Coordinates of N, CA and C and ligand atoms in Angstrom, one line a residue:
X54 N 0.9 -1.2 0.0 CA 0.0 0.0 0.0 C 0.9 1.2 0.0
X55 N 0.1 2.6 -0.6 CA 1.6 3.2 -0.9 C 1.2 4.5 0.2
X56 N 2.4 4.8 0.7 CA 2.1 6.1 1.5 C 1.4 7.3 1.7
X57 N 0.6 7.4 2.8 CA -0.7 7.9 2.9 C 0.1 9.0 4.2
X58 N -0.6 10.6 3.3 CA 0.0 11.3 4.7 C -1.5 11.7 4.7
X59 N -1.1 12.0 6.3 CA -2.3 12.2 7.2 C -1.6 13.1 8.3
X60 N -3.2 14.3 8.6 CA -3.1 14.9 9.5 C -3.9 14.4 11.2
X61 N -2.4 14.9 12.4 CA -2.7 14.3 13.3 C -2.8 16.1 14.2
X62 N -4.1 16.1 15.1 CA -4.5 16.9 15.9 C -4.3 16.4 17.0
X63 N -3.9 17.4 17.8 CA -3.5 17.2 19.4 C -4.2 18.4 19.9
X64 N -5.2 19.0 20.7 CA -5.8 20.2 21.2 C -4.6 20.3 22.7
X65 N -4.6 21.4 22.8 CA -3.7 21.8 24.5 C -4.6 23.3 25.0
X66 N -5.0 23.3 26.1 CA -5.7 24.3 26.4 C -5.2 24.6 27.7
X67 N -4.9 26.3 27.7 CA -4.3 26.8 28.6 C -4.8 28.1 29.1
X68 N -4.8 28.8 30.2 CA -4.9 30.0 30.9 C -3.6 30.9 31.3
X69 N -4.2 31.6 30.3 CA -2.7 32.8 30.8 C -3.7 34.5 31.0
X70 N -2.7 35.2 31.6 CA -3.2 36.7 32.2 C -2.2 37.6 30.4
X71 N -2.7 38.6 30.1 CA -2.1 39.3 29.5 C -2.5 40.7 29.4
X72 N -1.8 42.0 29.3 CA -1.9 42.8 28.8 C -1.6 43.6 27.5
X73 N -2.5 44.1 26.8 CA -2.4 44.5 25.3 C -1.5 46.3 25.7
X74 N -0.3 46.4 25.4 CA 0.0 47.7 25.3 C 1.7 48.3 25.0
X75 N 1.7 49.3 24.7 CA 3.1 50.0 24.4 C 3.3 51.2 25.2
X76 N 4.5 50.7 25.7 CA 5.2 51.3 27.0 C 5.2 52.5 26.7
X77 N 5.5 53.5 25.2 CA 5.6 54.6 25.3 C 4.4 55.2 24.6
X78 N 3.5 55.0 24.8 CA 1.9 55.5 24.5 C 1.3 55.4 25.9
X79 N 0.2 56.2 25.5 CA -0.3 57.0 27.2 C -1.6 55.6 27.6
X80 N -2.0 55.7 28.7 CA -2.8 54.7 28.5 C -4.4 54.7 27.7
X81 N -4.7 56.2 27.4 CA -5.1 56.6 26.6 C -5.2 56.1 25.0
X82 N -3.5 56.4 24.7 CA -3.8 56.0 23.3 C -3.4 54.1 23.2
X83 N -3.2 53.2 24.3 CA -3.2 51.8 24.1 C -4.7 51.4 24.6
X84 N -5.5 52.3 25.0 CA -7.1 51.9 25.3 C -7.7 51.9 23.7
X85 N -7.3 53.3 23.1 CA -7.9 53.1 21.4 C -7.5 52.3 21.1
X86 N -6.0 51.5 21.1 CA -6.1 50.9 20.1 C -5.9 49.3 20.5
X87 N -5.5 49.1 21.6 CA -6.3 47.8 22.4 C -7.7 47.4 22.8
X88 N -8.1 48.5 23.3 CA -9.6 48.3 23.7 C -9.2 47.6 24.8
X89 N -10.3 46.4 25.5 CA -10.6 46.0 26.8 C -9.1 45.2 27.1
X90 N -8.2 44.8 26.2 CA -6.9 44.1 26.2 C -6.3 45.2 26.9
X91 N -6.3 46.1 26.5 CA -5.4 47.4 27.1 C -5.5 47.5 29.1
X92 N -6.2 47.3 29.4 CA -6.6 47.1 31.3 C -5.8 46.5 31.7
X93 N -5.4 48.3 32.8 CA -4.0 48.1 33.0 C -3.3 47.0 34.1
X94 N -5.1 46.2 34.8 CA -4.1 45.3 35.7 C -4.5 43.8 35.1
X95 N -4.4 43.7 33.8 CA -4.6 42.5 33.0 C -5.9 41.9 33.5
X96 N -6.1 40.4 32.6 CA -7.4 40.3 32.5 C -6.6 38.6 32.0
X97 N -7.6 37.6 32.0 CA -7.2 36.0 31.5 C -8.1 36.4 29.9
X98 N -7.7 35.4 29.5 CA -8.0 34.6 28.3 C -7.9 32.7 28.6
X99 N -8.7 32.0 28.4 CA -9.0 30.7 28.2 C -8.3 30.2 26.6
X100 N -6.9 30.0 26.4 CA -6.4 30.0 25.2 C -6.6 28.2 25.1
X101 N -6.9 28.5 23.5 CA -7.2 26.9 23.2 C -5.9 26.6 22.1
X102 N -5.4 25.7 22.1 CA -4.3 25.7 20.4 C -4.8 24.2 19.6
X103 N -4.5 24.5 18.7 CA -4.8 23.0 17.8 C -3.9 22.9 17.6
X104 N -2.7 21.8 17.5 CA -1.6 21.6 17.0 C -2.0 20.4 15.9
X105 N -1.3 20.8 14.7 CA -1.8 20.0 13.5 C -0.4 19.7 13.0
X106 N 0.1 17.9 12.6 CA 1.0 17.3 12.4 C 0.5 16.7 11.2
X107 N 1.3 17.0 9.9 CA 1.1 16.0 9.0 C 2.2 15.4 8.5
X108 N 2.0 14.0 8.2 CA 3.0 13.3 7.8 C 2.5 12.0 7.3
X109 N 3.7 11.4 6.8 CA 3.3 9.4 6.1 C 3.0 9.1 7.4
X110 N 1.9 8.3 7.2 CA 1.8 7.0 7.8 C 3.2 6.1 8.0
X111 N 3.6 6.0 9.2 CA 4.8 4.9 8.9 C 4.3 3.4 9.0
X112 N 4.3 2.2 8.4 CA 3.9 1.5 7.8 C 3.9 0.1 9.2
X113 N 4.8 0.5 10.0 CA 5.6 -0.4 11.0 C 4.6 0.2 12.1
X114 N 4.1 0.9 12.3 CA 3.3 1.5 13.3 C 2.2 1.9 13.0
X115 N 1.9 1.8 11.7 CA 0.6 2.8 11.9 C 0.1 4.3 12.1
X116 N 1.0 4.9 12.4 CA 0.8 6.1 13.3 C 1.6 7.2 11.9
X117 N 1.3 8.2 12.2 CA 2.0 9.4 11.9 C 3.3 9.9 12.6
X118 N 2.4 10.1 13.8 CA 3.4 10.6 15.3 C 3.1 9.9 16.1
X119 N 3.6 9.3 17.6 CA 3.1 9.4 18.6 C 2.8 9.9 19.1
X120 N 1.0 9.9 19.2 CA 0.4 11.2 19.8 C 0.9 11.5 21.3
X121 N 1.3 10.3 22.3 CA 1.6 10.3 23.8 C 2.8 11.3 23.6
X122 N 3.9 11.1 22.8 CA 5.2 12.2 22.4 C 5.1 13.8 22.1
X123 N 3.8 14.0 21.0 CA 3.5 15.2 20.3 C 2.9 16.0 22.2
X124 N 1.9 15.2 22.9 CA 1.7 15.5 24.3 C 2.5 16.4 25.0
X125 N 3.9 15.1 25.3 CA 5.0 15.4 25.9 C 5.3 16.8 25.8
X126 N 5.6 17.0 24.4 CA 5.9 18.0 23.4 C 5.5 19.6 23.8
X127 N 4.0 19.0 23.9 CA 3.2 20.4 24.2 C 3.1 20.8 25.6
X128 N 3.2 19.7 26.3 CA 3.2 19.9 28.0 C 4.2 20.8 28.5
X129 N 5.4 20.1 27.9 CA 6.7 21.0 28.3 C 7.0 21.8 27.3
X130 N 6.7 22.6 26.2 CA 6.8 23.7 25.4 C 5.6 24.6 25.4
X131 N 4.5 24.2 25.7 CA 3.1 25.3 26.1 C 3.0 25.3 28.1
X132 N 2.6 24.0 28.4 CA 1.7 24.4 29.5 C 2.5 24.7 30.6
X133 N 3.6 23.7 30.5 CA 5.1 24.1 31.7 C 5.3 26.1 31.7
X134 N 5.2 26.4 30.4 CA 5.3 27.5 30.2 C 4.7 28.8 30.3
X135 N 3.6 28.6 29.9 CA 2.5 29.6 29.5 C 1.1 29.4 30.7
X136 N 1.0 27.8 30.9 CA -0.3 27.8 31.7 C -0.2 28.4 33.1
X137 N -1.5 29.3 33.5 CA -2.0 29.9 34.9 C -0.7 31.1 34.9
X138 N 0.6 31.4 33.7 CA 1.0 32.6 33.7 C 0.8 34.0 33.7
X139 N 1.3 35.0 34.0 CA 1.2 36.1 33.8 C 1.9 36.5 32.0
X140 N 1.6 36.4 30.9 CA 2.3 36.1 29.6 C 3.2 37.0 29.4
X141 N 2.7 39.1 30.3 CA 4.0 39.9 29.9 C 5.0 39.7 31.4
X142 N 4.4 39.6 32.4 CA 5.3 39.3 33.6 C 6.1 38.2 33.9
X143 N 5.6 37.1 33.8 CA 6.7 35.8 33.9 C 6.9 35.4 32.9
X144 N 7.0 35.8 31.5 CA 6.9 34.9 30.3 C 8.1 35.7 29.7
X145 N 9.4 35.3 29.7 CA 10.7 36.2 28.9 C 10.1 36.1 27.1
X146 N 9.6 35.3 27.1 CA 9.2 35.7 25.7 C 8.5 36.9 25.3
X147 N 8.0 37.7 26.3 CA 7.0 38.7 25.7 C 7.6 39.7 26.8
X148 N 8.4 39.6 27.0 CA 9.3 41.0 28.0 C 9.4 41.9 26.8
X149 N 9.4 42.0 25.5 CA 9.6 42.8 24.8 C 8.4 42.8 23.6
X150 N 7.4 41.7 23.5 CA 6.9 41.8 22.5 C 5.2 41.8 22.9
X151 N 5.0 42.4 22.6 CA 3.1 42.6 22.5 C 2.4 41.0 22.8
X152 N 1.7 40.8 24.2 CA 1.4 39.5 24.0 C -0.1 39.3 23.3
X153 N -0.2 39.8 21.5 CA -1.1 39.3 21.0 C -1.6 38.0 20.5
X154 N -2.4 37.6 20.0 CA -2.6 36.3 19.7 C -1.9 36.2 18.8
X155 N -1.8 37.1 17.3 CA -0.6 36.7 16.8 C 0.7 36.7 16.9
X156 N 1.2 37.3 17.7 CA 2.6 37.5 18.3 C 2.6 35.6 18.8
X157 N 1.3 35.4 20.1 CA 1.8 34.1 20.8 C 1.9 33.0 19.6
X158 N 0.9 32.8 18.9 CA 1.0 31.4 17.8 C 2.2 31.4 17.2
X159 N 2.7 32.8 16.9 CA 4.5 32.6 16.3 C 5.1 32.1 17.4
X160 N 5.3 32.6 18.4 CA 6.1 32.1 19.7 C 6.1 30.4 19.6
X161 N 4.8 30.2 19.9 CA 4.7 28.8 20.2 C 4.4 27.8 19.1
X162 N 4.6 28.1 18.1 CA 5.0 27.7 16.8 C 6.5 27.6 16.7
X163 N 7.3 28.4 17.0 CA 8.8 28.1 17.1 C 9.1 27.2 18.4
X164 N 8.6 27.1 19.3 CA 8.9 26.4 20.2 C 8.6 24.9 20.1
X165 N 7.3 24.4 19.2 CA 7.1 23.3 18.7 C 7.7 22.9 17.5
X166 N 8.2 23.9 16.7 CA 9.0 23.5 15.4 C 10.1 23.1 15.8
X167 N 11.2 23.3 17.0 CA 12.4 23.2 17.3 C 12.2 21.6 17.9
X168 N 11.3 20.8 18.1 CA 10.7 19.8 19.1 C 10.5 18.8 18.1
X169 N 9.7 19.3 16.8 CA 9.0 18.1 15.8 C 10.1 17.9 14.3
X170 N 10.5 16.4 14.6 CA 11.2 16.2 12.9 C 10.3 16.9 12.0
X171 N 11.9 17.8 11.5 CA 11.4 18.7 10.2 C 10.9 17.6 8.9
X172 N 10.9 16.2 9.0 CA 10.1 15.5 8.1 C 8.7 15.5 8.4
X173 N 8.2 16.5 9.3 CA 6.7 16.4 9.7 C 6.5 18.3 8.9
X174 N 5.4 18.4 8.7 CA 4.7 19.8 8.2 C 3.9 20.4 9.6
X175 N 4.0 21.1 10.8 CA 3.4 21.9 11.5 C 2.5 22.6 11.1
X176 N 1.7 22.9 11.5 CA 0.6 23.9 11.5 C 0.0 24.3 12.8
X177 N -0.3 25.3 13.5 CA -1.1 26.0 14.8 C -1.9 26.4 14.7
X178 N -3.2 26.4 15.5 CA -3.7 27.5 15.5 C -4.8 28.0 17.0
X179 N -4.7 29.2 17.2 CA -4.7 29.8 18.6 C -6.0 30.4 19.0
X180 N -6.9 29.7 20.0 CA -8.0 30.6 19.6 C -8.2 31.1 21.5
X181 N -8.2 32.5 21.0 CA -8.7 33.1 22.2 C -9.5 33.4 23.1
X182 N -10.4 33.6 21.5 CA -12.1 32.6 22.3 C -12.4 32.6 20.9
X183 N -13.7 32.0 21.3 CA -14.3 31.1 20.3 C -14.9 31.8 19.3
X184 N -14.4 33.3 19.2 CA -14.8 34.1 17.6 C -13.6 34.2 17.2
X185 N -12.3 34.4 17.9 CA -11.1 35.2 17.5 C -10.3 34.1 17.6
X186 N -9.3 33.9 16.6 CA -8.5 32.8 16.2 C -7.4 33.7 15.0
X187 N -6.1 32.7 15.5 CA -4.6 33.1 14.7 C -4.2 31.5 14.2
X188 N -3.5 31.4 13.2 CA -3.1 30.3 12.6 C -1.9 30.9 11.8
X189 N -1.0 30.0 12.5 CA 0.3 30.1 11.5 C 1.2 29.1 11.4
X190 N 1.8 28.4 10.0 CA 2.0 29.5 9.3 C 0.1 29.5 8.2
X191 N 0.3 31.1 8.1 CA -1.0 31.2 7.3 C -1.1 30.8 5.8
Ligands
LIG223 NI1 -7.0 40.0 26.0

C-alpha cells in the first residue's frame, strides 16, 4: 500500500493573564487601540491551540506521530510555560513583545517546530475565544 499522509490533531488548552499595550503611549492611546486588552491590571484569556501534524503514515506502526510524544511536546513547550501565567510578567518571551494572539501562535509555533522532525509539516492555530482565532503558518 503506498504512503498515505495524514493529518494528526492534538488540542492543549491553557490559561494565561495578558496585557495588550506600548510602553511609550499614554494609557489613553493603548485603550484606542487595544480596547478591553489594554486594562491596566490584565485580565485571562482561556487560550485553546490545535496543533496540526502531518505526515506518512509509517507503515511499521501505523501512526503518523506518537500522539503520547507530540503530548510530551506540548506539555513541556506550552503548558510548563504559559499555563496559569502572567504572559507579559513571567513569560521572557514577551518582556519585549506585545502579547497578542498573533505575536503568541508565532512564539509557540517556534517552540514546537524546534521539538518536531522537520520530516513532519506543522501547522497552529490559537483561539482566544471562540470568535477570535490566529493560525500560523497562514
Ligand atoms: Ni486580551
Amino acid at each position: 500500500m503506498k504512503n498515505h499522509r495524514v493529518a494528526v490533531f492534538r488540542k492543549v488548552t491553557f490559561n494565561a493573564a495578558h496585557r495588550l499595550y506600548r510602553k511609550d503611549w499614554t494609557n489613553e492611546q493603548n485603550k484606542n487601540c487595544f480596547g478591553l486588552c489594554a486594562n491596566e491590571n490584565y485580565h485571562g484569556h482561556n487560550y485553546r491551540l490545535d496543533v496540526k501534524v502531518t505526515g506518512e503514515i509509517d507503515p511499521s506502526t501505523g501512526y503518523v506521530i506518537d500522539i503520547a510524544e507530540l503530548k510530551m511536546i506540548t506539555d513541556e513547550e506550552v503548558m510548563e510555560r504559559f499555563d496559569h501565567r502572567n504572559l507579559n510578567l513571567d513569560c521572557p518571551e514577551f518582556k519585549d513583545l506585545n502579547p497578542t494572539g498573533e505575536n503568541i501562535v508565532v512564539v509557540i509555533y517556534s517552540l514546537l517546530r524546534k521539538r518536531i522532525d522537520s520530516k513532519y509539516d506543522l501547522q497552529i492555530r490559537l483561539y482566544e475565544t471562540d470568535r477570535n482565532y490566529f493560525e500560523y503558518p497562514a
